[in-house]
Amino acid sequence: MDGNKTIKVGLLGCGIVGTGLVNLFAQNKSSGIKLETIAVRDPKKPRNIDSIGDFEFTTDVTQVVGNKSIDIVVELMGGYDYAYQCIMQAIKNGKHVVTANKAVISEYGPEIFEEAKKYNVNVGFEGAVAGGIPIINPLLEQLSLGDIKSITGILNGTTNFILTRMSERIDYGSALRIAQEKGFAEADPSFDVKGLDAAQKIAILASLAFGRWIKPNEVYCEGITEITPIDVDYAKELGYVIKLLTTARKTKDGEIDIRVHPALISNTHRLARVNEELNAIYIQGSPFDEYFNVGKGAGQGPTAFSVYYDIVKIAEMIRSGIVRTINVNSTDVKIADQNKVSTEGYLRLYLRHVPGSLHSVVGVLANHGWNVKDSIQRGGPKYEIIVDGVKCLPDIITHEPLPFAVIKNTIPDLINLKTEKGNPIHGAPFYMRIER
Ligand SMILES: NC(=O)c1ccc[n+]([C@@H]2O[C@H](COP(=O)([O-])OP(=O)(O)OC[C@H]3O[C@@H](n4cnc5c(N)ncnc54)[C@H](OP(=O)(O)O)[C@@H]3O)[C@@H](O)[C@H]2O)c1
């Protein structure tokens, strides 16, 4: 143990986040932490890097993961298997590791933490969830010492930006195009808009909170692509806003109810005012009661800053001989069956504007045990559409809590509903949960 030891860092990847990190090193020259070697695909590529002296570029990752003088390997290449192999090799070589790679951590967290324990090294991944919001270290070091009851968050900036534009009555396709023009959405946005990115992030947070590793494919997931301006209008009228909500909570049976889906939340909810590309995390538990944090979920500065924090922290741990082990091995915690999870909800149907339409729909809902709270139907050019010469109006129905299995059984009966005038419903019904 040497309290004055200069800590040497090797970097894998120098793209958006890596460049931001290199520039943070340039601004903090007296930190006793030195960047030695950077592995990239193309060392000749121009990079917007401030001059910080004598590090080297290489295309050979073994110059980083196998470099005897390097203490901390920082993985910022992205991708799955190759990044995972590099991280594992670095650990086997006795290197501490920092990464912002949510894909690798969510898929291979337990393997990485076990290997780190075996080789007595630290792993930092603050940048992997919610970019600039401190959440991994607070969970590992403080919050998980308490009894965490729920984590609710807005963990995807792309969809939050799109939903913010939609709250201004812009349709989904136009809102997505604006997000792409501003660099908040990828050319292929499916990973974000289908909720898969948020699923990886809530899987990581819930695993740390509840001590049982949860893989992204265990997270129930719905995206935002079916939401229309009509939904946004009615949500507003009912006192709600629409958000892509990520939730993980302990049920009364001790199971973990974990999901990502668009939801109506009260306009007084803490998360309702989190707009644009921002992320937010709201944790409830005892004895701390509430933890709420909001900030940039991605981007060069915020993410590089979180990575830099992990490097500084691990440098301190190396100097004082501390190894932080991460235990997520609990096997007796089950994931809740979504069919059994009850919530309130919102149903939007386009009804043919002929006598008896609403009556027949209400009959189906009653058969399935729905206790209807609100039912709104409006006419006028803002709402109505004409299908095969027949006027159709959107009908909005909200209900008291019901298990999701009931909703899943009801929808096909609505789609197949037959009256003597044919099916009173045009198109597919659209359903969203309401969260308190
Ligand atoms: N961007 C964000 O806002 C953000 C936010 C949170 C988390 N993250 C995570 O941070 C990580 C990095 O993201 P990024 O946006 O910075 O990625 P990026 O801009 O695509 O940069 C990737 C870097 O990795 C290098 N690279 C790729 N494959 C390589 C290989 N086989 N060998 C050596 N170098 C290789 C590339 O080299 P060349 O430059 O030579 O092509 C490039 O420098 C990802 O895991 C991402 O999920 C990013």
Coordinates of C-alpha atoms and ligand atoms in Angstrom, one line a residue:
M1 CA 0.0 0.0 0.0
D2 CA 1.5 3.4 -1.0
G3 CA -0.6 6.5 -0.3
N4 CA 1.4 8.6 -2.8
K5 CA 1.5 6.1 -5.7
T6 CA 0.8 7.5 -9.1
I7 CA -2.1 5.5 -10.5
K8 CA -1.7 4.6 -14.2
V9 CA -4.8 4.3 -16.4
G10 CA -5.3 2.5 -19.8
L11 CA -8.2 3.4 -21.9
L12 CA -10.1 1.1 -24.4
G13 CA -12.0 3.3 -26.8
C14 CA -11.7 7.1 -27.4
G15 CA -15.0 8.0 -29.0
I16 CA -17.7 10.3 -27.5
V17 CA -17.2 9.3 -23.8
G18 CA -13.5 8.5 -24.1
T19 CA -12.7 11.9 -25.6
G20 CA -14.6 13.6 -22.8
L21 CA -12.6 11.5 -20.3
V22 CA -9.2 12.3 -21.9
N23 CA -10.1 16.0 -21.7
L24 CA -11.0 15.6 -18.0
F25 CA -7.5 14.1 -17.4
A26 CA -6.1 17.3 -19.2
Q27 CA -8.0 19.5 -16.7
N28 CA -6.8 17.6 -13.7
K29 CA -3.1 17.1 -14.2
S30 CA -2.2 17.2 -10.5
S31 CA -4.5 14.3 -9.5
G32 CA -1.7 11.7 -9.3
I33 CA -3.5 9.7 -11.9
K34 CA -1.8 9.3 -15.3
L35 CA -3.3 8.2 -18.6
E36 CA -0.8 5.9 -20.2
T37 CA -2.2 4.1 -23.2
I38 CA -5.4 4.4 -25.4
A39 CA -6.5 1.5 -27.6
V40 CA -8.7 2.5 -30.6
R41 CA -9.6 1.0 -33.9
D42 CA -8.0 3.8 -36.0
P43 CA -5.2 5.8 -34.3
K44 CA -5.1 8.2 -37.2
K45 CA -8.7 9.4 -36.8
P46 CA -8.9 13.1 -35.8
R47 CA -10.0 13.4 -32.2
N48 CA -11.0 16.5 -30.4
I49 CA -8.5 16.0 -27.5
D50 CA -6.7 18.7 -25.4
S51 CA -3.0 18.1 -25.3
I52 CA -2.1 16.3 -22.1
G53 CA 1.4 15.0 -22.8
D54 CA 2.8 11.6 -23.3
F55 CA 0.1 8.9 -23.6
E56 CA 0.2 6.6 -26.6
F57 CA -2.4 5.4 -29.0
T58 CA -2.4 1.7 -30.1
T59 CA -4.7 -0.6 -32.0
D60 CA -3.6 -3.5 -29.8
V61 CA -5.8 -3.9 -26.7
T62 CA -3.3 -6.2 -25.0
Q63 CA -1.1 -3.1 -24.7
V64 CA -3.7 -1.9 -22.2
V65 CA -5.2 -5.0 -20.6
G66 CA -1.8 -6.8 -20.4
N67 CA 0.3 -3.7 -19.7
K68 CA 2.2 -4.4 -16.4
S69 CA 2.4 -0.7 -15.5
I70 CA -1.4 0.0 -15.8
D71 CA -3.5 -0.2 -12.6
I72 CA -7.0 0.7 -14.0
V73 CA -8.4 -0.4 -17.3
V74 CA -11.3 1.9 -18.5
E75 CA -13.5 0.2 -21.1
L76 CA -15.3 2.7 -23.3
M77 CA -15.6 0.7 -26.6
G78 CA -19.2 -0.4 -26.3
G79 CA -20.6 -3.6 -27.7
Y80 CA -21.1 -6.9 -25.9
D81 CA -18.8 -9.9 -26.2
Y82 CA -15.5 -8.3 -27.1
A83 CA -15.8 -5.6 -24.4
Y84 CA -16.7 -8.4 -21.9
Q85 CA -13.7 -10.5 -22.9
C86 CA -11.4 -7.4 -22.5
I87 CA -12.9 -6.6 -19.1
M88 CA -12.4 -10.2 -17.9
Q89 CA -8.8 -10.4 -19.3
A90 CA -8.0 -7.1 -17.5
I91 CA -9.3 -8.5 -14.2
K92 CA -7.4 -11.7 -14.6
N93 CA -4.3 -9.6 -15.2
G94 CA -5.0 -7.9 -11.8
K95 CA -6.3 -4.6 -13.2
H96 CA -9.1 -2.7 -11.6
V97 CA -11.8 -1.9 -14.2
V98 CA -14.1 1.0 -14.9
T99 CA -16.8 0.8 -17.6
A100 CA -19.8 2.8 -18.8
N101 CA -21.1 -0.3 -20.7
K102 CA -24.6 -1.0 -19.5
A103 CA -25.0 -3.8 -22.1
V104 CA -22.1 -5.7 -20.7
I105 CA -22.8 -5.0 -17.0
S106 CA -26.5 -5.9 -17.3
E107 CA -25.7 -9.2 -19.1
Y108 CA -22.5 -10.3 -17.4
G109 CA -22.5 -8.4 -14.0
P110 CA -22.3 -11.5 -11.8
E111 CA -19.5 -13.0 -13.8
I112 CA -17.5 -9.8 -13.7
F113 CA -18.1 -9.2 -10.0
E114 CA -17.1 -12.8 -9.1
E115 CA -13.9 -12.6 -11.1
A116 CA -13.1 -9.2 -9.5
K117 CA -13.6 -10.7 -6.1
K118 CA -11.3 -13.6 -7.0
Y119 CA -8.5 -11.3 -8.2
N120 CA -9.0 -8.6 -5.5
V121 CA -9.8 -5.7 -7.8
N122 CA -12.5 -3.1 -7.9
V123 CA -15.1 -2.6 -10.6
G124 CA -16.7 0.9 -11.2
F125 CA -19.7 1.4 -13.5
E126 CA -21.3 4.7 -12.5
G127 CA -21.5 5.8 -16.1
A128 CA -23.5 2.8 -17.2
V129 CA -26.8 4.0 -15.8
A130 CA -28.2 7.5 -16.1
G131 CA -25.0 9.1 -17.4
G132 CA -24.4 12.1 -15.1
I133 CA -26.7 11.1 -12.2
P134 CA -24.9 9.5 -9.3
I135 CA -26.8 6.3 -8.7
I136 CA -24.5 3.2 -8.8
N137 CA -22.2 4.4 -6.0
P138 CA -25.1 5.7 -3.8
L139 CA -26.8 2.3 -4.2
L140 CA -23.7 0.3 -3.5
E141 CA -22.5 2.3 -0.6
Q142 CA -25.5 3.6 1.2
L143 CA -29.0 3.0 -0.1
S144 CA -28.8 -0.8 -0.3
L145 CA -27.8 -0.9 3.4
G146 CA -31.5 0.1 4.0
D147 CA -34.6 -1.7 2.9
I148 CA -35.4 -0.5 -0.6
K149 CA -39.1 -0.8 -1.5
S150 CA -39.2 0.6 -5.0
I151 CA -37.2 2.3 -7.7
T152 CA -39.1 4.4 -10.2
G153 CA -37.3 6.2 -12.9
I154 CA -37.2 7.9 -16.2
L155 CA -34.1 6.3 -17.6
N156 CA -34.2 7.0 -21.3
G157 CA -33.5 10.5 -22.5
T158 CA -34.6 9.8 -26.1
T159 CA -38.1 8.7 -25.2
N160 CA -38.5 11.5 -22.6
F161 CA -37.5 14.0 -25.2
I162 CA -40.1 12.5 -27.7
L163 CA -42.8 12.5 -25.0
T164 CA -42.0 16.1 -24.1
R165 CA -42.5 17.1 -27.7
M166 CA -45.7 15.0 -27.9
S167 CA -47.0 16.9 -24.8
E168 CA -47.0 19.9 -27.2
R169 CA -49.4 18.0 -29.5
I170 CA -46.7 16.9 -31.9
D171 CA -47.3 13.4 -33.3
Y172 CA -44.9 10.5 -32.5
G173 CA -43.2 10.4 -36.0
S174 CA -42.5 14.2 -36.0
A175 CA -41.3 14.2 -32.4
L176 CA -38.9 11.3 -33.3
R177 CA -37.6 13.3 -36.3
I178 CA -36.9 16.3 -34.1
A179 CA -35.1 14.0 -31.6
Q180 CA -33.0 12.6 -34.4
E181 CA -32.2 16.1 -35.8
K182 CA -31.0 17.2 -32.3
G183 CA -28.9 14.1 -31.8
F184 CA -31.1 12.7 -29.1
A185 CA -32.2 9.6 -31.1
E186 CA -30.3 7.1 -33.2
A187 CA -31.0 6.7 -36.9
D188 CA -32.5 3.3 -35.8
P189 CA -34.3 4.3 -32.6
S190 CA -35.8 0.9 -31.8
F191 CA -33.6 0.1 -28.9
D192 CA -34.7 3.3 -27.1
V193 CA -38.4 3.6 -28.2
K194 CA -39.2 -0.1 -27.5
G195 CA -37.9 0.4 -23.9
L196 CA -35.0 -2.0 -24.2
D197 CA -32.4 0.5 -23.2
A198 CA -34.4 1.4 -20.1
A199 CA -34.8 -2.3 -19.4
Q200 CA -31.0 -2.8 -19.2
K201 CA -30.7 0.1 -16.8
I202 CA -33.5 -0.8 -14.4
A203 CA -32.2 -4.4 -14.4
I204 CA -28.8 -3.1 -13.1
L205 CA -30.4 -0.8 -10.5
A206 CA -32.8 -3.4 -9.3
S207 CA -30.1 -6.1 -9.1
L208 CA -28.0 -3.8 -6.8
A209 CA -31.1 -2.8 -4.8
F210 CA -32.5 -6.3 -4.2
G211 CA -29.3 -8.4 -4.2
R212 CA -30.5 -10.8 -7.0
W213 CA -29.1 -10.4 -10.5
I214 CA -31.9 -9.6 -12.9
K215 CA -31.2 -10.0 -16.6
P216 CA -32.7 -7.5 -19.1
N217 CA -34.8 -10.2 -20.6
E218 CA -36.5 -10.7 -17.3
V219 CA -37.9 -7.1 -17.4
Y220 CA -41.4 -6.8 -18.8
C221 CA -41.1 -4.2 -21.6
E222 CA -43.4 -2.1 -23.7
G223 CA -42.4 0.9 -25.8
I224 CA -44.0 4.3 -26.7
T225 CA -44.7 3.9 -30.4
E226 CA -48.5 3.5 -30.1
I227 CA -49.1 6.7 -28.2
T228 CA -51.0 9.4 -30.0
P229 CA -51.8 13.1 -29.4
I230 CA -55.3 12.0 -28.4
D231 CA -53.8 10.1 -25.5
V232 CA -51.7 13.1 -24.5
D233 CA -54.8 15.3 -24.5
Y234 CA -56.9 13.0 -22.5
A235 CA -54.1 12.3 -20.0
K236 CA -53.9 16.1 -19.5
E237 CA -57.6 16.4 -19.0
L238 CA -57.6 13.6 -16.4
G239 CA -54.7 15.3 -14.5
Y240 CA -51.9 13.0 -15.7
V241 CA -48.8 13.2 -17.9
I242 CA -47.4 10.3 -20.0
K243 CA -43.9 9.0 -19.3
L244 CA -41.9 5.9 -20.2
L245 CA -41.6 4.7 -16.7
T246 CA -39.1 2.1 -15.3
T247 CA -40.2 0.5 -12.1
A248 CA -38.8 -2.2 -9.8
R249 CA -40.6 -2.8 -6.5
K250 CA -40.9 -5.5 -3.9
T251 CA -44.4 -7.0 -3.8
K252 CA -46.0 -7.9 -0.5
D253 CA -45.0 -11.6 -1.3
G254 CA -41.3 -10.5 -1.5
E255 CA -41.1 -10.9 -5.3
I256 CA -39.7 -8.2 -7.6
D257 CA -42.2 -6.5 -9.9
I258 CA -40.0 -5.1 -12.6
R259 CA -41.2 -3.4 -15.8
V260 CA -40.7 -0.7 -18.4
H261 CA -43.8 0.8 -20.1
P262 CA -45.4 4.0 -20.9
A263 CA -47.7 5.1 -18.0
L264 CA -50.0 7.8 -16.9
I265 CA -48.6 9.5 -13.8
S266 CA -50.3 12.2 -11.8
N267 CA -49.2 15.7 -12.8
T268 CA -48.1 16.3 -9.2
H269 CA -45.8 13.2 -9.2
R270 CA -42.1 14.0 -8.7
L271 CA -41.3 12.5 -12.1
A272 CA -44.1 14.5 -14.0
R273 CA -41.9 17.6 -14.3
V274 CA -38.8 15.8 -15.6
N275 CA -38.9 16.8 -19.2
E276 CA -36.8 17.1 -22.4
E277 CA -33.8 14.6 -22.5
L278 CA -33.4 14.5 -18.7
N279 CA -33.4 11.3 -16.6
A280 CA -34.6 11.0 -13.0
I281 CA -34.5 8.3 -10.3
Y282 CA -36.9 8.1 -7.4
I283 CA -36.2 5.5 -4.7
Q284 CA -38.4 4.8 -1.7
G285 CA -37.3 2.7 1.3
S286 CA -36.5 2.8 4.9
P287 CA -35.1 4.3 6.9
F288 CA -34.0 6.9 4.3
D289 CA -37.6 7.3 3.1
E290 CA -37.0 9.0 -0.3
Y291 CA -34.0 9.5 -2.6
F292 CA -34.7 11.6 -5.7
N293 CA -32.1 12.7 -8.3
V294 CA -32.5 14.3 -11.7
G295 CA -29.9 15.1 -14.4
K296 CA -28.5 14.4 -17.9
G297 CA -28.8 10.7 -18.6
A298 CA -26.2 10.6 -21.4
G299 CA -23.8 12.8 -23.4
Q300 CA -20.1 13.3 -23.4
G301 CA -19.6 15.6 -20.4
P302 CA -22.0 13.9 -17.9
T303 CA -21.0 10.3 -18.7
A304 CA -17.2 11.1 -18.8
F305 CA -17.6 12.8 -15.5
S306 CA -19.1 9.7 -13.9
V307 CA -16.4 7.5 -15.4
Y308 CA -13.7 10.0 -14.1
Y309 CA -15.3 9.8 -10.6
D310 CA -15.0 6.0 -10.6
I311 CA -11.3 6.3 -11.6
V312 CA -10.6 8.8 -8.8
K313 CA -12.5 6.7 -6.3
I314 CA -10.7 3.4 -7.3
A315 CA -7.3 5.3 -7.3
E316 CA -8.1 6.2 -3.6
M317 CA -9.1 2.6 -2.9
I318 CA -5.8 1.3 -4.5
R319 CA -3.8 3.7 -2.4
S320 CA -5.5 2.6 0.8
G321 CA -5.7 -1.1 -0.1
I322 CA -9.5 -1.3 -0.2
V323 CA -11.4 -3.7 -2.4
R324 CA -15.2 -3.2 -2.6
T325 CA -16.9 -6.5 -3.4
I326 CA -20.3 -6.5 -5.1
N327 CA -22.7 -9.3 -3.9
V328 CA -25.7 -10.0 -6.1
N329 CA -26.0 -13.7 -5.5
S330 CA -29.3 -14.0 -3.8
T331 CA -31.2 -16.9 -5.3
D332 CA -34.4 -17.0 -3.2
V333 CA -35.9 -13.8 -4.7
K334 CA -38.3 -14.4 -7.5
I335 CA -39.4 -12.1 -10.3
A336 CA -43.2 -11.4 -10.1
D337 CA -45.4 -12.7 -12.8
Q338 CA -46.8 -9.6 -14.5
N339 CA -50.1 -11.4 -15.1
K340 CA -50.7 -11.2 -11.3
V341 CA -49.6 -7.6 -10.9
S342 CA -52.5 -5.2 -10.4
T343 CA -52.6 -1.6 -11.5
E344 CA -55.1 1.0 -12.6
G345 CA -55.2 1.6 -16.3
Y346 CA -56.3 3.6 -19.3
L347 CA -58.0 2.1 -22.5
R348 CA -58.4 4.0 -25.7
L349 CA -60.8 2.6 -28.3
Y350 CA -62.1 4.1 -31.5
L351 CA -65.9 3.4 -31.5
R352 CA -68.1 3.5 -34.6
H353 CA -70.6 6.3 -33.8
V354 CA -73.7 4.2 -34.1
P355 CA -76.3 3.4 -31.3
G356 CA -75.3 0.7 -28.9
S357 CA -71.5 0.8 -29.5
L358 CA -70.5 2.0 -26.1
H359 CA -73.1 -0.3 -24.4
S360 CA -71.6 -3.4 -26.1
V361 CA -68.1 -2.4 -25.0
V362 CA -69.2 -1.8 -21.5
G363 CA -70.8 -5.3 -21.5
V364 CA -67.4 -6.9 -22.4
L365 CA -65.6 -4.9 -19.7
A366 CA -68.2 -5.9 -17.1
N367 CA -67.9 -9.6 -18.0
H368 CA -64.2 -9.4 -17.2
G369 CA -64.8 -7.6 -13.9
W370 CA -63.7 -4.1 -14.8
N371 CA -64.7 -1.4 -12.4
V372 CA -64.8 1.7 -14.6
K373 CA -63.6 5.0 -13.1
D374 CA -63.8 7.5 -16.0
S375 CA -65.3 7.2 -19.5
I376 CA -64.9 10.1 -21.9
Q377 CA -66.0 10.3 -25.5
R378 CA -65.8 13.6 -27.4
G379 CA -66.9 14.5 -30.9
G380 CA -65.7 17.3 -33.1
P381 CA -63.0 17.5 -35.8
K382 CA -60.1 17.4 -33.3
Y383 CA -61.1 13.8 -32.4
E384 CA -63.3 12.1 -35.0
I385 CA -62.1 10.0 -37.9
I386 CA -64.2 8.6 -40.8
V387 CA -63.7 4.9 -41.6
D388 CA -65.7 3.4 -44.5
G389 CA -68.0 6.4 -44.4
V390 CA -68.8 5.9 -40.7
K391 CA -67.7 8.4 -38.1
C392 CA -65.5 6.9 -35.3
L393 CA -64.8 8.7 -32.0
P394 CA -62.1 7.9 -29.5
D395 CA -63.5 6.6 -26.2
I396 CA -61.3 6.7 -23.1
I397 CA -61.9 4.4 -20.2
T398 CA -60.0 4.2 -16.9
H399 CA -60.4 1.5 -14.3
E400 CA -59.8 0.6 -10.7
P401 CA -56.8 -1.8 -10.1
L402 CA -56.9 -5.1 -12.1
P403 CA -54.4 -7.9 -12.6
F404 CA -52.7 -7.6 -16.0
A405 CA -54.0 -11.1 -16.9
V406 CA -57.5 -9.6 -16.9
I407 CA -56.4 -6.8 -19.3
K408 CA -54.8 -9.4 -21.6
N409 CA -58.0 -11.5 -21.6
T410 CA -60.2 -8.5 -22.2
I411 CA -58.5 -7.1 -25.3
P412 CA -59.1 -10.1 -27.6
D413 CA -62.7 -10.1 -26.6
L414 CA -63.0 -6.4 -27.6
I415 CA -61.1 -7.0 -30.9
N416 CA -63.5 -9.9 -31.7
L417 CA -66.7 -8.2 -30.4
K418 CA -69.7 -8.9 -32.7
T419 CA -73.0 -7.1 -32.7
E420 CA -75.7 -7.1 -35.3
K421 CA -74.1 -4.0 -36.8
G422 CA -70.7 -5.6 -36.9
N423 CA -67.7 -4.8 -34.6
P424 CA -68.3 -1.4 -32.9
I425 CA -64.6 -0.9 -32.5
H426 CA -62.3 0.4 -35.2
G427 CA -58.7 -0.8 -35.1
A428 CA -56.8 -2.1 -32.1
P429 CA -57.5 -0.9 -28.6
F430 CA -54.6 0.8 -26.9
Y431 CA -53.8 0.2 -23.2
M432 CA -51.5 2.0 -20.7
R433 CA -51.1 1.5 -17.0
I434 CA -51.8 4.3 -14.5
E435 CA -49.1 4.6 -11.7
R436 CA -49.5 6.4 -8.4
Ligands
LIG1 N1 -22.4 8.3 -25.7 C1 -23.0 8.4 -24.5 O1 -23.6 9.4 -24.2 C2 -23.0 7.3 -23.5 C3 -23.7 7.4 -22.3 C4 -23.7 6.4 -21.4 C5 -23.0 5.3 -21.6 N2 -22.3 5.2 -22.8 C6 -21.5 3.9 -23.0 O2 -20.1 4.3 -23.1 C7 -19.5 3.4 -24.0 C8 -18.8 4.2 -25.1 O3 -19.7 4.9 -25.8 P1 -19.3 6.0 -26.9 O4 -20.6 6.7 -27.3 O5 -18.2 6.8 -26.4 O6 -18.9 5.1 -28.1 P2 -18.1 5.5 -29.5 O7 -18.2 7.0 -29.7 O8 -18.7 4.6 -30.6 O9 -16.6 5.1 -29.3 C9 -16.2 3.8 -29.3 C10 -14.6 3.8 -29.2 O10 -14.2 2.5 -29.1 C11 -13.2 2.3 -30.1 N3 -13.3 0.8 -30.4 C12 -14.4 0.2 -30.9 N4 -14.1 -1.1 -31.1 C13 -12.7 -1.3 -30.8 C14 -11.8 -2.4 -30.8 N5 -12.2 -3.6 -31.2 N6 -10.6 -2.1 -30.4 C15 -10.2 -0.9 -30.0 N7 -11.0 0.2 -30.0 C16 -12.3 0.0 -30.3 C17 -13.5 3.2 -31.2 O11 -12.3 3.4 -31.9 P3 -12.2 4.5 -33.2 O12 -12.4 5.8 -32.6 O13 -10.8 4.3 -33.7 O14 -13.3 4.1 -34.1 C18 -14.0 4.4 -30.5 O15 -12.9 5.2 -30.1 C19 -20.6 2.4 -24.6 O16 -20.6 1.3 -23.8 C20 -21.9 3.2 -24.3 O17 -23.0 2.4 -24.1 C21 -22.3 6.2 -23.7

